[in-house]
Amino acid sequence: MIEAIFKYEFLQNAFLTGAIIGIIAPLLGVYIVVRRLSLIADALSHVTLAGIAASLLLEKRLLFTTGLNPIYLGMTFSVIGSLFIEKLRTVYKHYQELAIPIILSSGIGLGVIFISLADGFNTDLYSYLFGSVSAVSRTDLVIIIIISVIVVAFITLLYKELFLLSFDEEHAKASGIAVKSLHFFFIVLVALVIAASMRIVGILLVSSLMTLPVAASIRIAKGFKQTILLSMVFGEVSVLGGLTISYYLDLAPGGTIVVIAVLILILVILLKKMYQWKHEVRE
Amino acid sequence: MENIINVNKLTYKYEKENVLEDIHFSVPRGAFLGLVGPNGSGKSTLLKIILGLLKLQKGEVELFGTAIEQFKDWHRIGFVSQKANSFNSGFPATVYEVVSSGLTKKVGLFKRHKEEDKEKIRAAIDSVGLTEKIGSNIGELSGGQQQRVFIARALVSDPDLLILDEPTVGVDAKNVQSFYEMLTELNQDRGITLILVTHDIGTITDKVTHVACLNKHMHFHGDTEEFEKQNMSDLYGHDVQVLMHEHDQHHHHHHVHHHGGENR
Ligand SMILES: Nc1ncnc2c1ncn2[C@@H]1O[C@H](COP(=O)(O)OP(=O)(O)O)[C@@H](O)[C@H]1O
Ligand SMILES: [Mg+2]
């Protein structure tokens, strides 16, 4: 395995990209989960799909776009989708969650139209849906490095503010924090990370990589920092383990990664149950 | 001495109807003010305006002698919101982390907590008697302990004014007493001006130095002795019978310190 990684550039790309995604997706995921925005990640990933489908369609129908990395249009759609969600949340003040199905179905609707216009599925699209070990290019890797630098800088520099926004939005407002802009930047970053993660986990499973490791760590962590750290550890184990299995068994990595994340979650829940049970017996 | 809050001719509405109408009131430094009124009388709304959470529509508000539009020293005001007892109790944060979030604005953008900040955080936790729980997740604490955590968060930035919106809802009766003792201590020993909001007059008249009765209009505003001479039902409308149920025998030999009044 290690040998193969040194030998093949595509494997280097896949594992480096995966290693980064395995950290930043759960990192943003912690904020998404505690702020109860998990469905936004789902909606945005489907909008990203529409962007990817549009890019593939352009490539097929209009020769001059050959070689355009679909990640760009995917990111563009995702960010536009996030702006629409925010707009809709203010339009439907009393039904804020409505924004999510509206955007999600628009994403799927557009995606399906673009896919049929491009004469249906092809292997490229398949790899965007479920991830791929071989499709990650150097450009993808570079884009992901840039995005992750922005994400990590954002979260380290604004850690206090983001914590307060997540824990108690009203109190954040009362202490004079620019809640709206902070939330806005956050959602745009989520949109970017989703678009960046799709090469590895695939569009359909991106949101699971953001939420499953957090679901596991929230069961056992003490405090917010520990929740973040454990989520990143679980995410990283899932991605690296999933990629390795996917490489040897020739399976789509989205599936193997998410299944490992689910197994970790089940294990954590069981261990916690056993621990509690033991304590009760003793007392 | 000077007033920490001055409100003048304040009127506010969310939709069509006025929720607050022509409110005048002031809070002298050092006071322990009980702001009472039935549910829906506009208490939380008035507080939110004072805290800058709702925009001033009509009238004037002055904080520490500065018009609210120009006011910048928000860390001088600590706030425990009514919602504090309905927060997401599954939130993975320790007592320490929650209390440290009270310093967010004071520490400043892009900066981390310094050693002296950490000391302040520990002292605030100690002052509400939760040092043992400093590393516990907030969800593992009882309702009363959680309320103390929020007070510690409000105290950590060394506020001159502490505002509490119905803080004893969800705290069981036997802890309410020690809760009030803690507030009295903050008021008398640390000289923090307090505003305590409640819909239950009876429980607080023997603890506060000033009373304000709100029901869209300000029906009474003055110090506690004056208040007790008044006929309550004149001030407070039909809800009085229900609200007075905890007016018990303690009442005749209470010790109210009127130092807020002397200061004026
Ligand atoms: N965000 C809001 N939008 C519209 N009406 C509101 C809002 N918040 C409160 N109200 C109304 O304003 C009135 C005063 O509410 P509030 O200030 O919460 O009262 P209190 O805190 O005394 O119980 C109530 O009639 C309430 O229904
Ligand atoms: Mg209220």
Short mmCIF file of C-alpha atoms in Angstrom, two decimals, chain A residues 5 15 48 66 74 79 86 94 103 114 129 135 184 186-187 191 205 207 211 234 245 250 260 265 270-272:
data_model
loop_
_atom_site.label_atom_id
_atom_site.label_comp_id
_atom_site.label_asym_id
_atom_site.label_seq_id
_atom_site.Cartn_x
_atom_site.Cartn_y
_atom_site.Cartn_z
CA ILE A 5 1.25 5.46 -2.81
CA PHE A 15 -4.90 10.00 0.00
CA THR A 48 -23.48 20.95 -5.95
CA THR A 66 -13.31 20.45 -22.41
CA GLY A 74 -20.03 22.68 -8.40
CA VAL A 79 -22.32 28.90 -2.83
CA GLU A 86 -30.23 32.35 3.76
CA HIS A 94 -41.80 31.28 10.86
CA ILE A 103 -33.24 24.23 -2.19
CA PHE A 114 -28.80 18.47 -16.91
CA LEU A 129 -21.95 10.64 -6.86
CA ALA A 135 -10.35 10.52 -10.34
CA PHE A 184 -22.93 34.02 6.30
CA PHE A 186 -19.75 30.02 7.82
CA ILE A 187 -22.41 28.85 5.37
CA ALA A 191 -20.71 25.16 0.65
CA LEU A 205 -22.40 10.99 1.12
CA SER A 207 -23.10 15.30 4.55
CA THR A 211 -22.26 14.56 10.67
CA PHE A 234 -13.13 9.67 13.77
CA ILE A 245 -10.47 -0.76 1.58
CA ASP A 250 -12.24 -1.85 -5.92
CA ILE A 260 -16.67 2.83 8.64
CA LEU A 265 -20.74 5.40 15.72
CA LEU A 270 -22.27 0.32 22.54
CA LEU A 271 -19.17 1.13 24.57
CA LYS A 272 -20.95 3.98 26.28
#
